[in-house]
mmCIF file with all atom_site columns, C-alpha atoms in Angstrom:
data_model
loop_
_atom_site.group_PDB
_atom_site.id
_atom_site.type_symbol
_atom_site.label_atom_id
_atom_site.label_alt_id
_atom_site.label_comp_id
_atom_site.label_asym_id
_atom_site.label_entity_id
_atom_site.label_seq_id
_atom_site.pdbx_PDB_ins_code
_atom_site.Cartn_x
_atom_site.Cartn_y
_atom_site.Cartn_z
_atom_site.occupancy
_atom_site.B_iso_or_equiv
_atom_site.pdbx_formal_charge
_atom_site.auth_seq_id
_atom_site.auth_comp_id
_atom_site.auth_asym_id
_atom_site.auth_atom_id
_atom_site.pdbx_PDB_model_num
ATOM 1   C CA . MET C 1 1   ? 0.000   0.000   0.000   1.00 0.00 ? 1   MET C CA 1
ATOM 2   C CA . ARG C 1 2   ? 2.914   2.346   0.670   1.00 0.00 ? 2   ARG C CA 1
ATOM 3   C CA . CYS C 1 3   ? 3.791   3.033   -2.983  1.00 0.00 ? 3   CYS C CA 1
ATOM 4   C CA . SER C 1 4   ? 0.402   2.636   -4.599  1.00 0.00 ? 4   SER C CA 1
ATOM 5   C CA . ILE C 1 5   ? -1.828  5.201   -2.886  1.00 0.00 ? 5   ILE C CA 1
ATOM 6   C CA . PRO C 1 6   ? 0.514   8.091   -3.762  1.00 0.00 ? 6   PRO C CA 1
ATOM 7   C CA . ALA C 1 7   ? 0.420   6.818   -7.338  1.00 0.00 ? 7   ALA C CA 1
ATOM 8   C CA . VAL C 1 8   ? -3.216  7.877   -7.410  1.00 0.00 ? 8   VAL C CA 1
ATOM 9   C CA . LEU C 1 9   ? -2.317  11.492  -6.897  1.00 0.00 ? 9   LEU C CA 1
ATOM 10  C CA . VAL C 1 10  ? 0.794   11.269  -9.061  1.00 0.00 ? 10  VAL C CA 1
ATOM 11  C CA . ALA C 1 11  ? -1.452  10.183  -11.921 1.00 0.00 ? 11  ALA C CA 1
ATOM 12  C CA . ILE C 1 12  ? -3.779  13.114  -11.322 1.00 0.00 ? 12  ILE C CA 1
ATOM 13  C CA . LEU C 1 13  ? -0.858  15.507  -11.277 1.00 0.00 ? 13  LEU C CA 1
ATOM 14  C CA . LEU C 1 14  ? 0.511   14.074  -14.508 1.00 0.00 ? 14  LEU C CA 1
ATOM 15  C CA . ALA C 1 15  ? -2.918  14.343  -16.097 1.00 0.00 ? 15  ALA C CA 1
ATOM 16  C CA . SER C 1 16  ? -3.017  18.008  -15.224 1.00 0.00 ? 16  SER C CA 1
ATOM 17  C CA . GLY C 1 17  ? 0.432   18.692  -16.650 1.00 0.00 ? 17  GLY C CA 1
ATOM 18  C CA . ALA C 1 18  ? 2.177   18.941  -13.313 1.00 0.00 ? 18  ALA C CA 1
ATOM 19  C CA . GLU C 1 19  ? 4.972   16.838  -11.915 1.00 0.00 ? 19  GLU C CA 1
ATOM 20  C CA . ALA C 1 20  ? 4.446   15.380  -8.445  1.00 0.00 ? 20  ALA C CA 1
ATOM 21  C CA . ARG C 1 21  ? 7.141   15.721  -5.841  1.00 0.00 ? 21  ARG C CA 1
ATOM 22  C CA . THR C 1 22  ? 9.288   12.615  -6.089  1.00 0.00 ? 22  THR C CA 1
ATOM 23  C CA . VAL C 1 23  ? 10.532  13.094  -2.515  1.00 0.00 ? 23  VAL C CA 1
ATOM 24  C CA . ASP C 1 24  ? 6.997   12.454  -1.242  1.00 0.00 ? 24  ASP C CA 1
ATOM 25  C CA . ARG C 1 25  ? 7.228   8.772   -2.203  1.00 0.00 ? 25  ARG C CA 1
ATOM 26  C CA . GLU C 1 26  ? 10.308  8.437   -0.013  1.00 0.00 ? 26  GLU C CA 1
ATOM 27  C CA . GLN C 1 27  ? 8.510   9.762   3.077   1.00 0.00 ? 27  GLN C CA 1
ATOM 28  C CA . PRO C 1 28  ? 6.723   7.630   5.672   1.00 0.00 ? 28  PRO C CA 1
ATOM 29  C CA . MET C 1 29  ? 2.982   7.272   5.114   1.00 0.00 ? 29  MET C CA 1
ATOM 30  C CA . ALA C 1 30  ? 0.534   8.029   7.927   1.00 0.00 ? 30  ALA C CA 1
ATOM 31  C CA . VAL C 1 31  ? -2.936  6.487   7.632   1.00 0.00 ? 31  VAL C CA 1
ATOM 32  C CA . GLN C 1 32  ? -5.840  7.204   9.980   1.00 0.00 ? 32  GLN C CA 1
ATOM 33  C CA . ALA C 1 33  ? -9.449  5.991   9.938   1.00 0.00 ? 33  ALA C CA 1
ATOM 34  C CA . ASP C 1 34  ? -12.263 5.332   12.371  1.00 0.00 ? 34  ASP C CA 1
ATOM 35  C CA . ARG C 1 35  ? -12.297 1.622   11.466  1.00 0.00 ? 35  ARG C CA 1
ATOM 36  C CA . GLN C 1 36  ? -10.259 -0.962  9.601   1.00 0.00 ? 36  GLN C CA 1
ATOM 37  C CA . SER C 1 37  ? -11.421 -4.381  8.483   1.00 0.00 ? 37  SER C CA 1
ATOM 38  C CA . GLY C 1 38  ? -10.013 -7.097  6.285   1.00 0.00 ? 38  GLY C CA 1
ATOM 39  C CA . GLY C 1 39  ? -6.581  -8.563  6.066   1.00 0.00 ? 39  GLY C CA 1
ATOM 40  C CA . LEU C 1 40  ? -3.124  -7.831  4.765   1.00 0.00 ? 40  LEU C CA 1
ATOM 41  C CA . GLY C 1 41  ? -2.598  -11.223 3.127   1.00 0.00 ? 41  GLY C CA 1
ATOM 42  C CA . GLU C 1 42  ? -1.672  -12.033 -0.452  1.00 0.00 ? 42  GLU C CA 1
ATOM 43  C CA . ASN C 1 43  ? -5.292  -12.044 -1.715  1.00 0.00 ? 43  ASN C CA 1
ATOM 44  C CA . ASP C 1 44  ? -7.092  -9.949  0.873   1.00 0.00 ? 44  ASP C CA 1
ATOM 45  C CA . THR C 1 45  ? -9.120  -6.774  0.777   1.00 0.00 ? 45  THR C CA 1
ATOM 46  C CA . LEU C 1 46  ? -8.419  -4.051  3.320   1.00 0.00 ? 46  LEU C CA 1
ATOM 47  C CA . VAL C 1 47  ? -11.219 -1.568  4.032   1.00 0.00 ? 47  VAL C CA 1
ATOM 48  C CA . LEU C 1 48  ? -10.719 1.686   5.921   1.00 0.00 ? 48  LEU C CA 1
ATOM 49  C CA . THR C 1 49  ? -13.885 3.573   6.861   1.00 0.00 ? 49  THR C CA 1
ATOM 50  C CA . GLY C 1 50  ? -14.808 6.827   8.538   1.00 0.00 ? 50  GLY C CA 1
ATOM 51  C CA . ASN C 1 51  ? -12.685 9.948   8.264   1.00 0.00 ? 51  ASN C CA 1
ATOM 52  C CA . VAL C 1 52  ? -9.930  8.262   6.263   1.00 0.00 ? 52  VAL C CA 1
ATOM 53  C CA . VAL C 1 53  ? -6.849  10.482  6.126   1.00 0.00 ? 53  VAL C CA 1
ATOM 54  C CA . ILE C 1 54  ? -3.670  9.526   4.265   1.00 0.00 ? 54  ILE C CA 1
ATOM 55  C CA . ARG C 1 55  ? -0.560  11.718  4.428   1.00 0.00 ? 55  ARG C CA 1
ATOM 56  C CA . GLN C 1 56  ? 2.829   11.230  2.833   1.00 0.00 ? 56  GLN C CA 1
ATOM 57  C CA . GLY C 1 57  ? 5.117   14.218  2.378   1.00 0.00 ? 57  GLY C CA 1
ATOM 58  C CA . SER C 1 58  ? 3.037   16.945  0.726   1.00 0.00 ? 58  SER C CA 1
ATOM 59  C CA . LEU C 1 59  ? 0.368   14.400  -0.306  1.00 0.00 ? 59  LEU C CA 1
ATOM 60  C CA . ASN C 1 60  ? -2.923  14.638  1.594   1.00 0.00 ? 60  ASN C CA 1
ATOM 61  C CA . ILE C 1 61  ? -5.937  12.415  0.868   1.00 0.00 ? 61  ILE C CA 1
ATOM 62  C CA . ALA C 1 62  ? -9.260  12.590  2.723   1.00 0.00 ? 62  ALA C CA 1
ATOM 63  C CA . ALA C 1 63  ? -12.051 10.096  2.019   1.00 0.00 ? 63  ALA C CA 1
ATOM 64  C CA . ASP C 1 64  ? -14.986 8.468   3.740   1.00 0.00 ? 64  ASP C CA 1
ATOM 65  C CA . ARG C 1 65  ? -13.817 5.000   2.691   1.00 0.00 ? 65  ARG C CA 1
ATOM 66  C CA . ALA C 1 66  ? -10.720 3.408   1.144   1.00 0.00 ? 66  ALA C CA 1
ATOM 67  C CA . THR C 1 67  ? -10.722 -0.144  -0.221  1.00 0.00 ? 67  THR C CA 1
ATOM 68  C CA . VAL C 1 68  ? -7.422  -1.786  -1.170  1.00 0.00 ? 68  VAL C CA 1
ATOM 69  C CA . GLU C 1 69  ? -7.752  -5.062  -3.098  1.00 0.00 ? 69  GLU C CA 1
ATOM 70  C CA . ARG C 1 70  ? -4.721  -7.352  -3.291  1.00 0.00 ? 70  ARG C CA 1
ATOM 71  C CA . SER C 1 71  ? -4.132  -10.267 -5.655  1.00 0.00 ? 71  SER C CA 1
ATOM 72  C CA . GLU C 1 72  ? -1.094  -12.540 -5.394  1.00 0.00 ? 72  GLU C CA 1
ATOM 73  C CA . GLY C 1 73  ? 0.606   -10.045 -3.104  1.00 0.00 ? 73  GLY C CA 1
ATOM 74  C CA . GLU C 1 74  ? 0.195   -7.090  -5.444  1.00 0.00 ? 74  GLU C CA 1
ATOM 75  C CA . ILE C 1 75  ? -2.309  -4.268  -5.186  1.00 0.00 ? 75  ILE C CA 1
ATOM 76  C CA . ALA C 1 76  ? -4.962  -4.969  -7.831  1.00 0.00 ? 76  ALA C CA 1
ATOM 77  C CA . ARG C 1 77  ? -7.174  -1.946  -7.232  1.00 0.00 ? 77  ARG C CA 1
ATOM 78  C CA . ILE C 1 78  ? -7.670  0.988   -4.866  1.00 0.00 ? 78  ILE C CA 1
ATOM 79  C CA . VAL C 1 79  ? -11.110 2.576   -4.516  1.00 0.00 ? 79  VAL C CA 1
ATOM 80  C CA . LEU C 1 80  ? -11.589 5.837   -2.612  1.00 0.00 ? 80  LEU C CA 1
ATOM 81  C CA . ASP C 1 81  ? -15.138 7.013   -1.870  1.00 0.00 ? 81  ASP C CA 1
ATOM 82  C CA . GLY C 1 82  ? -16.252 10.269  -0.306  1.00 0.00 ? 82  GLY C CA 1
ATOM 83  C CA . GLN C 1 83  ? -18.468 13.293  -0.445  1.00 0.00 ? 83  GLN C CA 1
ATOM 84  C CA . PRO C 1 84  ? -16.094 14.205  -1.993  1.00 0.00 ? 84  PRO C CA 1
ATOM 85  C CA . VAL C 1 85  ? -12.738 12.456  -1.930  1.00 0.00 ? 85  VAL C CA 1
ATOM 86  C CA . ARG C 1 86  ? -10.201 15.278  -1.591  1.00 0.00 ? 86  ARG C CA 1
ATOM 87  C CA . MET C 1 87  ? -6.587  14.989  -2.680  1.00 0.00 ? 87  MET C CA 1
ATOM 88  C CA . ALA C 1 88  ? -3.846  17.603  -2.634  1.00 0.00 ? 88  ALA C CA 1
ATOM 89  C CA . GLN C 1 89  ? -0.133  17.606  -3.338  1.00 0.00 ? 89  GLN C CA 1
ATOM 90  C CA . LEU C 1 90  ? 2.618   20.025  -4.262  1.00 0.00 ? 90  LEU C CA 1
ATOM 91  C CA . THR C 1 91  ? 4.427   19.761  -7.590  1.00 0.00 ? 91  THR C CA 1
ATOM 92  C CA . GLU C 1 92  ? 8.224   19.740  -7.843  1.00 0.00 ? 92  GLU C CA 1
ATOM 93  C CA . ALA C 1 93  ? 7.942   23.503  -8.396  1.00 0.00 ? 93  ALA C CA 1
ATOM 94  C CA . GLY C 1 94  ? 5.997   23.845  -5.137  1.00 0.00 ? 94  GLY C CA 1
ATOM 95  C CA . GLU C 1 95  ? 2.655   24.611  -6.815  1.00 0.00 ? 95  GLU C CA 1
ATOM 96  C CA . PRO C 1 96  ? -0.502  23.147  -5.268  1.00 0.00 ? 96  PRO C CA 1
ATOM 97  C CA . VAL C 1 97  ? -2.674  20.687  -7.183  1.00 0.00 ? 97  VAL C CA 1
ATOM 98  C CA . ASP C 1 98  ? -6.078  19.678  -5.817  1.00 0.00 ? 98  ASP C CA 1
ATOM 99  C CA . ALA C 1 99  ? -8.449  16.957  -7.016  1.00 0.00 ? 99  ALA C CA 1
ATOM 100 C CA . ARG C 1 100 ? -11.989 16.110  -5.940  1.00 0.00 ? 100 ARG C CA 1
ATOM 101 C CA . ALA C 1 101 ? -14.466 13.416  -6.949  1.00 0.00 ? 101 ALA C CA 1
ATOM 102 C CA . SER C 1 102 ? -17.116 11.227  -5.366  1.00 0.00 ? 102 SER C CA 1
ATOM 103 C CA . ARG C 1 103 ? -15.076 8.168   -6.318  1.00 0.00 ? 103 ARG C CA 1
ATOM 104 C CA . VAL C 1 104 ? -11.486 7.562   -7.357  1.00 0.00 ? 104 VAL C CA 1
ATOM 105 C CA . ILE C 1 105 ? -10.441 4.160   -8.750  1.00 0.00 ? 105 ILE C CA 1
ATOM 106 C CA . TYR C 1 106 ? -6.794  3.341   -9.399  1.00 0.00 ? 106 TYR C CA 1
ATOM 107 C CA . THR C 1 107 ? -6.046  0.088   -11.262 1.00 0.00 ? 107 THR C CA 1
ATOM 108 C CA . PRO C 1 108 ? -2.272  -0.545  -11.344 1.00 0.00 ? 108 PRO C CA 1
ATOM 109 C CA . GLY C 1 109 ? -2.432  -3.506  -13.783 1.00 0.00 ? 109 GLY C CA 1
ATOM 110 C CA . ALA C 1 110 ? -4.221  -1.451  -16.422 1.00 0.00 ? 110 ALA C CA 1
ATOM 111 C CA . GLU C 1 111 ? -2.362  1.714   -15.413 1.00 0.00 ? 111 GLU C CA 1
ATOM 112 C CA . THR C 1 112 ? -5.633  3.647   -15.243 1.00 0.00 ? 112 THR C CA 1
ATOM 113 C CA . LEU C 1 113 ? -7.050  6.237   -12.900 1.00 0.00 ? 113 LEU C CA 1
ATOM 114 C CA . LEU C 1 114 ? -10.754 7.081   -12.930 1.00 0.00 ? 114 LEU C CA 1
ATOM 115 C CA . LEU C 1 115 ? -12.267 10.031  -11.077 1.00 0.00 ? 115 LEU C CA 1
ATOM 116 C CA . SER C 1 116 ? -16.065 10.001  -11.149 1.00 0.00 ? 116 SER C CA 1
ATOM 117 C CA . GLY C 1 117 ? -18.889 12.024  -9.684  1.00 0.00 ? 117 GLY C CA 1
ATOM 118 C CA . GLN C 1 118 ? -18.350 15.757  -10.110 1.00 0.00 ? 118 GLN C CA 1
ATOM 119 C CA . ALA C 1 119 ? -14.639 15.243  -10.719 1.00 0.00 ? 119 ALA C CA 1
ATOM 120 C CA . SER C 1 120 ? -12.275 18.200  -10.779 1.00 0.00 ? 120 SER C CA 1
ATOM 121 C CA . VAL C 1 121 ? -8.544  18.847  -10.923 1.00 0.00 ? 121 VAL C CA 1
ATOM 122 C CA . THR C 1 122 ? -7.311  22.344  -10.056 1.00 0.00 ? 122 THR C CA 1
ATOM 123 C CA . GLN C 1 123 ? -3.820  23.772  -10.339 1.00 0.00 ? 123 GLN C CA 1
ATOM 124 C CA . PRO C 1 124 ? -2.494  27.325  -10.752 1.00 0.00 ? 124 PRO C CA 1
ATOM 125 C CA . ARG C 1 125 ? -2.610  27.009  -14.573 1.00 0.00 ? 125 ARG C CA 1
ATOM 126 C CA . GLY C 1 126 ? -6.263  25.987  -14.666 1.00 0.00 ? 126 GLY C CA 1
ATOM 127 C CA . THR C 1 127 ? -9.112  23.660  -13.807 1.00 0.00 ? 127 THR C CA 1
ATOM 128 C CA . LEU C 1 128 ? -10.721 20.629  -15.469 1.00 0.00 ? 128 LEU C CA 1
ATOM 129 C CA . GLU C 1 129 ? -14.230 19.619  -14.345 1.00 0.00 ? 129 GLU C CA 1
ATOM 130 C CA . ALA C 1 130 ? -16.295 16.700  -15.671 1.00 0.00 ? 130 ALA C CA 1
ATOM 131 C CA . GLU C 1 131 ? -18.584 13.945  -14.479 1.00 0.00 ? 131 GLU C CA 1
ATOM 132 C CA . THR C 1 132 ? -15.679 11.549  -15.132 1.00 0.00 ? 132 THR C CA 1
ATOM 133 C CA . ILE C 1 133 ? -11.978 12.035  -15.784 1.00 0.00 ? 133 ILE C CA 1
ATOM 134 C CA . ARG C 1 134 ? -10.086 8.936   -16.997 1.00 0.00 ? 134 ARG C CA 1
ATOM 135 C CA . TYR C 1 135 ? -6.296  8.929   -17.254 1.00 0.00 ? 135 TYR C CA 1
ATOM 136 C CA . ASN C 1 136 ? -4.043  6.257   -18.763 1.00 0.00 ? 136 ASN C CA 1
ATOM 137 C CA . LEU C 1 137 ? -0.660  6.353   -17.039 1.00 0.00 ? 137 LEU C CA 1
ATOM 138 C CA . ASP C 1 138 ? 1.060   4.423   -19.868 1.00 0.00 ? 138 ASP C CA 1
ATOM 139 C CA . THR C 1 139 ? -0.059  6.581   -22.773 1.00 0.00 ? 139 THR C CA 1
ATOM 140 C CA . GLY C 1 140 ? -0.874  9.854   -21.025 1.00 0.00 ? 140 GLY C CA 1
ATOM 141 C CA . ALA C 1 141 ? -4.310  9.848   -22.695 1.00 0.00 ? 141 ALA C CA 1
ATOM 142 C CA . ILE C 1 142 ? -7.034  11.764  -20.862 1.00 0.00 ? 142 ILE C CA 1
ATOM 143 C CA . ASP C 1 143 ? -10.744 11.235  -21.527 1.00 0.00 ? 143 ASP C CA 1
ATOM 144 C CA . SER C 1 144 ? -13.347 13.281  -19.703 1.00 0.00 ? 144 SER C CA 1
ATOM 145 C CA . GLY C 1 145 ? -17.088 13.810  -19.911 1.00 0.00 ? 145 GLY C CA 1
ATOM 146 C CA . GLY C 1 146 ? -19.891 11.374  -19.212 1.00 0.00 ? 146 GLY C CA 1
ATOM 147 C CA . ASP C 1 147 ? -23.600 11.250  -18.462 1.00 0.00 ? 147 ASP C CA 1
ATOM 148 C CA . GLY C 1 148 ? -24.399 13.706  -21.238 1.00 0.00 ? 148 GLY C CA 1
ATOM 149 C CA . ASN C 1 149 ? -22.733 16.524  -19.313 1.00 0.00 ? 149 ASN C CA 1
ATOM 150 C CA . ARG C 1 150 ? -20.159 18.775  -20.882 1.00 0.00 ? 150 ARG C CA 1
ATOM 151 C CA . ILE C 1 151 ? -16.630 19.163  -19.569 1.00 0.00 ? 151 ILE C CA 1
ATOM 152 C CA . ARG C 1 152 ? -15.513 22.523  -18.247 1.00 0.00 ? 152 ARG C CA 1
ATOM 153 C CA . MET C 1 153 ? -11.974 23.838  -18.453 1.00 0.00 ? 153 MET C CA 1
ATOM 154 C CA . THR C 1 154 ? -10.446 27.076  -17.287 1.00 0.00 ? 154 THR C CA 1
ATOM 155 C CA . ILE C 1 155 ? -6.962  27.752  -18.608 1.00 0.00 ? 155 ILE C CA 1
ATOM 156 C CA . GLN C 1 156 ? -5.024  30.597  -17.056 1.00 0.00 ? 156 GLN C CA 1
ATOM 157 C CA . PRO C 1 157 ? -2.742  32.587  -19.374 1.00 0.00 ? 157 PRO C CA 1
ATOM 158 C CA . ARG C 1 158 ? 0.972   32.274  -18.859 1.00 0.00 ? 158 ARG C CA 1
ATOM 159 C CA . THR C 1 159 ? 2.563   35.167  -17.103 1.00 0.00 ? 159 THR C CA 1
ATOM 160 C CA . THR C 1 160 ? 5.500   36.909  -18.742 1.00 0.00 ? 160 THR C CA 1
ATOM 161 C CA . ALA C 1 161 ? 7.864   35.270  -16.249 1.00 0.00 ? 161 ALA C CA 1
ATOM 162 C CA . THR C 1 162 ? 6.770   31.724  -17.242 1.00 0.00 ? 162 THR C CA 1
ATOM 163 C CA . ARG C 1 163 ? 6.881   32.141  -21.029 1.00 0.00 ? 163 ARG C CA 1
ATOM 164 C CA . PRO C 1 164 ? 9.804   30.445  -22.796 1.00 0.00 ? 164 PRO C CA 1
#
């Protein structure tokens, strides 16, 4: 679980054009919840419920529930549920990136991240909002939309200091 939960936010940061702080993955992870059930075995499911808070370096995740599914000792899927799930992390440049959604599903085997339910990613350069935001970590492809709703993007202009 130590390396995989931060991968959720790393994927969001990559999808938004930002680079997550690599030093965060080298920091200890603190996990808090009201309850924990399940096991830590090779093929177990671990469920954290009630005020789930995960912190590692600049990474902060808050959810109502976190489910970590393992298969043959590897994490097969992580599901975060909340009203909303809130994630925040600083980029290498020290800029904040925030993401929110009712549900976040990270599937390491398929290298996909799905934010659903009023999903949004906000960073200083802009915001992407959609019912769903799907990101492929292998290809970098981003698909957003869903349920007949339109996506909304706000793109901030570059300042003179950031232009090449």
